[in-house]
Amino acid sequence: MVVWQAGQSVQIWASGASPGAGDDDGAGLATQEAKPKLKRPPLYKVLLLNDDYTPMEFVVYVLERFFGMGREKATQIMLTVHTRGSAVCGVYPRDVAETKSEQVNQCAQENNHPLLSQVEMAD
Ligand code: TYC
């Protein structure tokens, strides 16, 4: 399989020139930039949901561990979830978002807390 990357070019034959002719000196040869076909992946939000039982300190720990937040940011997001019902913890390509959400839910289960996260398509 050939994968073209940004900046690569392909040679195309201008009319009158023929590929394979032994005496070709390059005249009549034109080049054209291959269009880079790299699209940004669609993004997904990881949401944390409120519940009445998970200790605030555990939620802060989860945000630090799985989302790389410092204590202050983690506390702020935890309080947003607590008061508003949910908050976005991060925005990622689909597989990363799914993995983080599963890690959060598994960690919560292992520690017998009802904390849940879920993934939603970003707008
Ligand atoms: N509401 C919980 C409590 O009062 C704290 C909490 C915050 C739980 C955020 C989940 O995602 C959550 N202990």
Short mmCIF file of C-alpha atoms and ligand atoms in Angstrom, two decimals:
data_model
loop_
_atom_site.label_atom_id
_atom_site.label_comp_id
_atom_site.label_asym_id
_atom_site.label_seq_id
_atom_site.Cartn_x
_atom_site.Cartn_y
_atom_site.Cartn_z
CA MET A 1 0.00 0.00 0.00
CA VAL A 2 1.26 3.45 -0.78
CA VAL A 3 0.60 6.14 1.78
CA TRP A 4 1.09 9.69 0.61
CA GLN A 5 2.11 12.18 3.19
CA ALA A 6 1.81 15.94 3.15
CA GLY A 7 4.43 17.49 0.93
CA GLN A 8 5.01 14.47 -1.28
CA SER A 9 4.50 14.95 -4.96
CA VAL A 10 3.53 12.66 -7.80
CA GLN A 11 4.70 12.97 -11.35
CA ILE A 12 2.04 13.25 -14.03
CA TRP A 13 2.63 13.14 -17.76
CA ALA A 14 1.72 16.24 -19.69
CA SER A 15 0.16 15.71 -23.13
CA GLY A 16 2.74 14.84 -25.77
CA ALA A 17 5.08 13.13 -23.38
CA SER A 18 5.00 9.39 -22.89
CA PRO A 19 6.21 7.38 -19.95
CA GLY A 20 8.82 4.78 -20.78
CA ALA A 21 10.34 6.51 -23.82
CA GLY A 22 14.07 5.99 -23.50
CA ASP A 23 15.16 9.36 -24.81
CA ASP A 24 13.06 11.43 -22.45
CA ASP A 25 14.96 14.35 -20.92
CA GLY A 26 12.28 15.36 -18.45
CA ALA A 27 10.77 17.97 -20.74
CA GLY A 28 6.99 17.79 -20.70
CA LEU A 29 6.98 16.32 -17.25
CA ALA A 30 4.86 18.12 -14.74
CA THR A 31 4.56 17.56 -11.03
CA GLN A 32 1.53 18.02 -8.90
CA GLU A 33 1.29 18.09 -5.12
CA ALA A 34 -0.60 15.12 -3.73
CA LYS A 35 -3.36 16.43 -1.47
CA PRO A 36 -2.69 15.41 2.15
CA LYS A 37 -5.65 13.28 3.18
CA LEU A 38 -4.99 13.46 6.90
CA LYS A 39 -8.11 14.47 8.79
CA ARG A 40 -8.21 15.27 12.47
CA PRO A 41 -9.93 12.44 14.32
CA PRO A 42 -13.39 13.23 15.73
CA LEU A 43 -13.22 14.12 19.41
CA TYR A 44 -15.12 12.69 22.35
CA LYS A 45 -15.76 14.08 25.85
CA VAL A 46 -15.24 12.07 28.99
CA LEU A 47 -17.94 13.11 31.48
CA LEU A 48 -17.97 12.44 35.18
CA LEU A 49 -21.41 11.95 36.78
CA ASN A 50 -22.49 12.90 40.27
CA ASP A 51 -23.82 10.49 42.84
CA ASP A 52 -24.62 10.77 46.54
CA TYR A 53 -22.08 8.31 47.92
CA THR A 54 -18.63 8.54 46.32
CA PRO A 55 -16.32 10.48 48.67
CA MET A 56 -15.16 13.81 47.27
CA GLU A 57 -11.55 12.89 48.00
CA PHE A 58 -11.84 9.77 45.83
CA VAL A 59 -13.18 11.79 42.90
CA VAL A 60 -10.27 14.22 43.26
CA TYR A 61 -7.86 11.26 43.27
CA VAL A 62 -9.45 9.83 40.09
CA LEU A 63 -9.16 13.17 38.29
CA GLU A 64 -5.51 13.47 39.28
CA ARG A 65 -4.66 9.89 38.33
CA PHE A 66 -6.50 9.45 35.03
CA PHE A 67 -6.69 13.00 33.72
CA GLY A 68 -3.36 14.37 34.89
CA MET A 69 -4.93 17.23 36.82
CA GLY A 70 -3.31 19.02 39.71
CA ARG A 71 -5.15 19.08 43.02
CA GLU A 72 -6.68 22.51 42.50
CA LYS A 73 -8.12 21.75 39.06
CA ALA A 74 -9.30 18.31 40.19
CA THR A 75 -11.08 19.85 43.18
CA GLN A 76 -12.72 22.45 40.97
CA ILE A 77 -14.01 19.82 38.50
CA MET A 78 -15.20 17.57 41.34
CA LEU A 79 -17.18 20.45 42.84
CA THR A 80 -18.69 21.26 39.43
CA VAL A 81 -19.88 17.66 39.13
CA HIS A 82 -21.17 17.75 42.71
CA THR A 83 -23.20 20.94 42.19
CA ARG A 84 -24.26 20.62 38.54
CA GLY A 85 -24.58 16.87 38.07
CA SER A 86 -21.76 16.32 35.56
CA ALA A 87 -18.67 17.91 34.06
CA VAL A 88 -16.24 17.28 31.23
CA CYS A 89 -12.91 15.88 32.46
CA GLY A 90 -11.20 15.84 29.08
CA VAL A 91 -11.64 15.66 25.31
CA TYR A 92 -9.82 12.97 23.30
CA PRO A 93 -9.93 10.79 20.18
CA ARG A 94 -12.49 8.01 20.61
CA ASP A 95 -10.22 5.16 21.73
CA VAL A 96 -8.44 7.31 24.32
CA ALA A 97 -11.76 8.63 25.68
CA GLU A 98 -13.20 5.08 25.91
CA THR A 99 -10.11 3.79 27.68
CA LYS A 100 -10.08 6.61 30.25
CA SER A 101 -13.78 6.21 30.95
CA GLU A 102 -13.36 2.43 31.44
CA GLN A 103 -10.36 3.01 33.72
CA VAL A 104 -12.39 5.40 35.88
CA ASN A 105 -15.36 3.03 36.10
CA GLN A 106 -13.16 0.04 36.89
CA CYS A 107 -11.22 1.95 39.55
CA ALA A 108 -14.51 3.06 41.14
CA GLN A 109 -15.84 -0.53 41.14
CA GLU A 110 -12.66 -1.92 42.64
CA ASN A 111 -13.01 0.61 45.46
CA ASN A 112 -16.75 -0.05 45.93
CA HIS A 113 -17.85 3.43 44.91
CA PRO A 114 -20.77 4.09 42.53
CA LEU A 115 -18.83 6.78 40.62
CA LEU A 116 -19.49 6.63 36.88
CA SER A 117 -18.01 8.27 33.83
CA GLN A 118 -19.32 8.17 30.29
CA VAL A 119 -18.24 9.17 26.80
CA GLU A 120 -20.08 11.59 24.52
CA MET A 121 -19.27 12.87 21.08
CA ALA A 122 -17.86 16.40 21.30
CA ASP A 123 -19.77 19.11 19.39
N1 TYC B 1 -21.77 14.05 45.56
C1 TYC B 1 -20.66 13.33 46.20
C2 TYC B 1 -20.72 13.55 47.69
O1 TYC B 1 -21.43 14.41 48.16
C3 TYC B 1 -19.32 13.78 45.63
C4 TYC B 1 -19.13 13.47 44.17
C5 TYC B 1 -18.57 14.40 43.35
C6 TYC B 1 -19.49 12.22 43.67
C7 TYC B 1 -18.36 14.14 42.00
C8 TYC B 1 -19.29 11.93 42.32
O2 TYC B 1 -18.50 12.60 40.21
C9 TYC B 1 -18.73 12.89 41.50
N2 TYC B 1 -19.92 12.78 48.42
#
